[in-house]
Tab-separated table of C-alpha atoms and ligand atoms in Angstrom:
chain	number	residue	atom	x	y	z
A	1	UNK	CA	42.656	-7.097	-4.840
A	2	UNK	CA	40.537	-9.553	-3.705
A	3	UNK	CA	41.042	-13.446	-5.203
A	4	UNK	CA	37.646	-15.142	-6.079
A	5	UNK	CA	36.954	-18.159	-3.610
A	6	UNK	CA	33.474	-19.436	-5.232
A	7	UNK	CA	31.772	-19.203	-8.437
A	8	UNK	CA	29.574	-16.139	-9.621
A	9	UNK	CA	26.370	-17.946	-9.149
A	10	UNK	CA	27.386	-18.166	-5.243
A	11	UNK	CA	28.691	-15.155	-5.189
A	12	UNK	CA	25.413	-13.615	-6.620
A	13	UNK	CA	23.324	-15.800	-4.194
A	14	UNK	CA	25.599	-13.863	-1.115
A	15	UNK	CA	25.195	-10.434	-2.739
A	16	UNK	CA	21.719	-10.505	-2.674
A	17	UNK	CA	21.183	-12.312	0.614
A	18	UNK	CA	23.344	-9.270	1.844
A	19	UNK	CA	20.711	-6.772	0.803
A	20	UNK	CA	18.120	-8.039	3.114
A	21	UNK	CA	17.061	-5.945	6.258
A	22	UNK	CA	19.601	-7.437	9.441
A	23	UNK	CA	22.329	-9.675	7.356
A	24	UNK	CA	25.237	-7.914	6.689
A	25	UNK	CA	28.120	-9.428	3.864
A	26	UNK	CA	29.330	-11.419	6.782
A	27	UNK	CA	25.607	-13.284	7.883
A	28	UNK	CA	24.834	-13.593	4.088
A	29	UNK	CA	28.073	-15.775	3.292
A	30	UNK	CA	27.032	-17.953	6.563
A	31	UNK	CA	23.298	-17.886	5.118
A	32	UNK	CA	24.475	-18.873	1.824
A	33	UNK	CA	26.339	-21.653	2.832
A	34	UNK	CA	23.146	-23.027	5.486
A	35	UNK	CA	21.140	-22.560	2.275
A	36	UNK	CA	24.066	-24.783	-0.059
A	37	UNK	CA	24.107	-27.432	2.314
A	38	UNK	CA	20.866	-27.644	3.139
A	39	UNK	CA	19.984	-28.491	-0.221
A	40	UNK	CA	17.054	-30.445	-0.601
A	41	UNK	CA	15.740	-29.213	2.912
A	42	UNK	CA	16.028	-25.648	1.970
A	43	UNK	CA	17.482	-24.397	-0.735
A	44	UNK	CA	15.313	-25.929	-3.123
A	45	UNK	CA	11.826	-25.174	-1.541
A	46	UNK	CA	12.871	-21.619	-0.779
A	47	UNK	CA	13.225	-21.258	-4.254
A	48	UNK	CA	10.059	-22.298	-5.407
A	49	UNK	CA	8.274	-20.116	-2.939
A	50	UNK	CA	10.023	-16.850	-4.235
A	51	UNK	CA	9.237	-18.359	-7.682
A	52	UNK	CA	5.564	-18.539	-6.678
A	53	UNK	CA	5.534	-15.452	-4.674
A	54	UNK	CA	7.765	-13.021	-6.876
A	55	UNK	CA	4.637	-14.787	-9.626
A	56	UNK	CA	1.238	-14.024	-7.881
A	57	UNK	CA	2.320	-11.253	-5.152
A	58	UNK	CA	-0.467	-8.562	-5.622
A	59	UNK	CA	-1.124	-5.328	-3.785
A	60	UNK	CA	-4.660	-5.224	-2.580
A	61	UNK	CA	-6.356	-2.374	-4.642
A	62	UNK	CA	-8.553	-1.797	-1.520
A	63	UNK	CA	-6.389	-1.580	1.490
A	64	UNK	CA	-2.933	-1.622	0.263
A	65	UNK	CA	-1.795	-4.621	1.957
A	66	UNK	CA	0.380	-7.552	-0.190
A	67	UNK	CA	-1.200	-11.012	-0.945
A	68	UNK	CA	-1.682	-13.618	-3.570
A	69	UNK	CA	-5.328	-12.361	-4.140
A	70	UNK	CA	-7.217	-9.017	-5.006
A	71	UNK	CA	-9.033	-8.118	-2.715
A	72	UNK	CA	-6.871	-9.409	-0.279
A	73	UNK	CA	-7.454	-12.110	2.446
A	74	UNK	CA	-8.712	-9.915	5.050
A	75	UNK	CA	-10.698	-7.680	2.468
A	76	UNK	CA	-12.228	-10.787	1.276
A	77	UNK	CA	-13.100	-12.411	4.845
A	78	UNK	CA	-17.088	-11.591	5.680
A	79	UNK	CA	-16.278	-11.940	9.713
A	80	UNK	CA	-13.812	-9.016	9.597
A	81	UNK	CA	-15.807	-6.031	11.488
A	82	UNK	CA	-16.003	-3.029	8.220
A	83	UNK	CA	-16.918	-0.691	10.750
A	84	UNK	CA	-12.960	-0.329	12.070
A	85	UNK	CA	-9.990	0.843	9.750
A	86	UNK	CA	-6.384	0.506	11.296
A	87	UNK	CA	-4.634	2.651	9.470
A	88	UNK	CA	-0.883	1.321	9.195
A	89	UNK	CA	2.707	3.168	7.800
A	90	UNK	CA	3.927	-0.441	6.127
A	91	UNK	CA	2.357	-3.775	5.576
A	92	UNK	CA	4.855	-5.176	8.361
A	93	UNK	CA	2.760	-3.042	10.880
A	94	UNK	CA	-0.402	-4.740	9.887
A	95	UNK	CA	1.354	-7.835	10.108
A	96	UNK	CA	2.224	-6.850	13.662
A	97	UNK	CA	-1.206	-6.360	14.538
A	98	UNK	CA	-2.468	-9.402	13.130
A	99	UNK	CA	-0.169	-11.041	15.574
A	100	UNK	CA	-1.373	-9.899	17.958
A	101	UNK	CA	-4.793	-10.790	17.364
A	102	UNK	CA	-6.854	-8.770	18.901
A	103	UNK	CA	-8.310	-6.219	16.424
A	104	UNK	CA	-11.432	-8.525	13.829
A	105	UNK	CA	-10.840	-5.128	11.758
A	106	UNK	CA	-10.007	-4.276	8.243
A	107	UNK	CA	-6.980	-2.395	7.127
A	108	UNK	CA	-5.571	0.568	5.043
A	109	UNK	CA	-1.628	0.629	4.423
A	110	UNK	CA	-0.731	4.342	3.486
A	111	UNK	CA	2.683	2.882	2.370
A	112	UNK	CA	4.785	4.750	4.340
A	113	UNK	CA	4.685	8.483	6.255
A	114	UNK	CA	5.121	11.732	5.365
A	115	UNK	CA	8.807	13.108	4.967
A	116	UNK	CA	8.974	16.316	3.285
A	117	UNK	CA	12.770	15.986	3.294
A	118	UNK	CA	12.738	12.904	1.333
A	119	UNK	CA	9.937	14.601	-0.730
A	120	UNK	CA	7.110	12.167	0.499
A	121	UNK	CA	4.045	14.327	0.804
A	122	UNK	CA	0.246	13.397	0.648
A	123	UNK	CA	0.192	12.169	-2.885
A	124	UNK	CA	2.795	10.060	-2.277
A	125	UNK	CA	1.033	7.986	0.099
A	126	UNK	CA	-2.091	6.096	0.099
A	127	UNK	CA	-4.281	8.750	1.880
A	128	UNK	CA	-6.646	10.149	-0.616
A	129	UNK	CA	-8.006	6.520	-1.155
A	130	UNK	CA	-8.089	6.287	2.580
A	131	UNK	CA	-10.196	9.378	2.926
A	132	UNK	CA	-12.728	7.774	0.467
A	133	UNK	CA	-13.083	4.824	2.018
A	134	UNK	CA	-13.681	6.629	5.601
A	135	UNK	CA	-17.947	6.485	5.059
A	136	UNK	CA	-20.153	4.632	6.951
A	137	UNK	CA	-20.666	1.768	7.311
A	138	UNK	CA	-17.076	2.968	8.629
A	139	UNK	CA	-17.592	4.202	12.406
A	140	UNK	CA	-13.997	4.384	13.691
A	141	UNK	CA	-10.523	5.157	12.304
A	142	UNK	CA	-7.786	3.726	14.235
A	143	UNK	CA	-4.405	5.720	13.520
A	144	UNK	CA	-1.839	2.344	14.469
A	145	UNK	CA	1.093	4.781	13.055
A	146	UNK	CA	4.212	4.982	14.204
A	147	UNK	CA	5.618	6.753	17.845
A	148	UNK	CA	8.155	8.078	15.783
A	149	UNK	CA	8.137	12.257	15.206
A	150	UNK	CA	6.908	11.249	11.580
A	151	UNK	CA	4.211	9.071	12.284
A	152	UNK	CA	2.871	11.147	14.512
A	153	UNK	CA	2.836	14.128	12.204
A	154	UNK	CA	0.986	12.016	9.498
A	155	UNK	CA	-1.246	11.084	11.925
A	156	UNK	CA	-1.868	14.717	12.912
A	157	UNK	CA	-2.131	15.088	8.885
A	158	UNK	CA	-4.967	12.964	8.821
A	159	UNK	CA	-6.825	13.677	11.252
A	160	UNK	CA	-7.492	16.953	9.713
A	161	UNK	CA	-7.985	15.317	6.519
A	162	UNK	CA	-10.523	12.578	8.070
A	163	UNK	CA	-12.855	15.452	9.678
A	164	UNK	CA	-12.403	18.067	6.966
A	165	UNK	CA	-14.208	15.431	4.673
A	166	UNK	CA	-16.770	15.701	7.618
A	167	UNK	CA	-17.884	11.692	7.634
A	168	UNK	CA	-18.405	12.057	11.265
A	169	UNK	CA	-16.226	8.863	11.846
A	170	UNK	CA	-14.270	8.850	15.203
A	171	UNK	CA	-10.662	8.906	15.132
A	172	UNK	CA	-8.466	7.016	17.418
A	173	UNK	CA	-5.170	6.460	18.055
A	174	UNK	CA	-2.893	3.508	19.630
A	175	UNK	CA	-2.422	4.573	23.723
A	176	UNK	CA	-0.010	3.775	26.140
A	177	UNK	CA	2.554	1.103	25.916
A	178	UNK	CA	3.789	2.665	22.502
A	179	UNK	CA	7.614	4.166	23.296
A	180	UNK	CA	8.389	7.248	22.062
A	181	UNK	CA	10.193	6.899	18.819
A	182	UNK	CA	8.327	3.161	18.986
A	183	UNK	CA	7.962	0.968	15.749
A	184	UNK	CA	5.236	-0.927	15.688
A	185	UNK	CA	6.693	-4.219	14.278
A	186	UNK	CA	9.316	-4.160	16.986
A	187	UNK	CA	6.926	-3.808	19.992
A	188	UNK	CA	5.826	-7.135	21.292
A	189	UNK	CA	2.413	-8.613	20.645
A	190	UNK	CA	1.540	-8.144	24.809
A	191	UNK	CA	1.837	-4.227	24.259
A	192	UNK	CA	0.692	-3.761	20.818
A	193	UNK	CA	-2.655	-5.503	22.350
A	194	UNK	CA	-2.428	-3.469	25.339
A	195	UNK	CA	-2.103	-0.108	22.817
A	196	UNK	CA	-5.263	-1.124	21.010
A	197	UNK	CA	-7.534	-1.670	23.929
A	198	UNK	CA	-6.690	1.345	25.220
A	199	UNK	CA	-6.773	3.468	22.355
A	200	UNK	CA	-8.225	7.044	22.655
A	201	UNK	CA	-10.419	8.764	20.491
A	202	UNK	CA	-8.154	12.443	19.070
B	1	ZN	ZN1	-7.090	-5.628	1.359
């Protein structure tokens, strides 16, 4: 049996904290207690902002990507080139791109990749939206998936898909500097660059 040692309100603020991606039950006791004594400096402001987020998050009915505003900020901005899509598994990939800044292109998030296993097919994800939006002005589809075995079949997936609906847009993918297995929001902005500029047409 294990004796309390702080009241439920902390011990709800470590149980949570422990559900995030990378802290465990033992990094989400140490967060907690950073946040609790960092009151004013932390605590307080990071509540507001998940307030405010948790409030006006949106998904971007165009691309898929999260923001405050629909269309989002990179649907919205006139200097992005429309004539690129990057298409990304999760909105952490596109974040990963935009990091490393050297794509001016517009987005589409499919929301994840196909697992048949885990019963994810087409209609799970984002791709007949993607499909429809593949039409000039549209030129080029990059495929920024995954290196993993199922990013790779998604993006075999749809690349049939994208030249059965016979837009005659090119298809690309990222190129070397990718591992096998690779995820993009782990790779370093240096070879994420490197993958884009070297990207081949499939
Ligand atoms: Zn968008």
């Amino acid at each position: 049996m294990s004796r309390r040692t702080t009241g439920p309100e902390i011990e709800r603020l470590i149980q949570l904290l422990a559900k995030l991606p990378g802290l465990g039950p033992r990094s989400a006791r140490r967060a907690a207690l950073f946040l609790i004594k960092n009151r004013e400096r932390l605590l307080v402001p990071m509540a507001a902002a998940m307030a405010e987020a948790q409030e006006k998050v949106t998904v971007c009915s165009e691309c898929g990507n999260v923001d405050t505003v629909d269309p989002c900020t990179i649907c919205a901005d006139p200097r992005r080139d429309r004539k690129l899509i990057v298409v990304v598994e999760e909105v952490g990939d596109l974040w990963a791109l935009e990091r490393a800044g050297v794509l001016n292109a517009i987005y589409h998030v499919l929301g994840g990749h196909l697992s048949p296993l885990d019963g994810i097919g087409p209609e799970q994800l984002n791709i007949a939206q993607l499909v429809a939006r593949a039409k000039p002005p549209v030129k080029e589809v990059l495929l920024a998936l995954n290196a993993t075995v199922e990013g790779q079949s998604t993006a075999h997936y749809l690349t049939e898909q994208l030249s059965h609906a016979g837009a005659g847009v090119v298809v690309s993918r990222l190129a070397h500097g990718v591992p096998i297995g690779g995820e993009l929001d782990y790779l370093d902005e240096g070879t994420l660059a490197a993958a884009i500029k070297t990207r081949q047409q499939i």
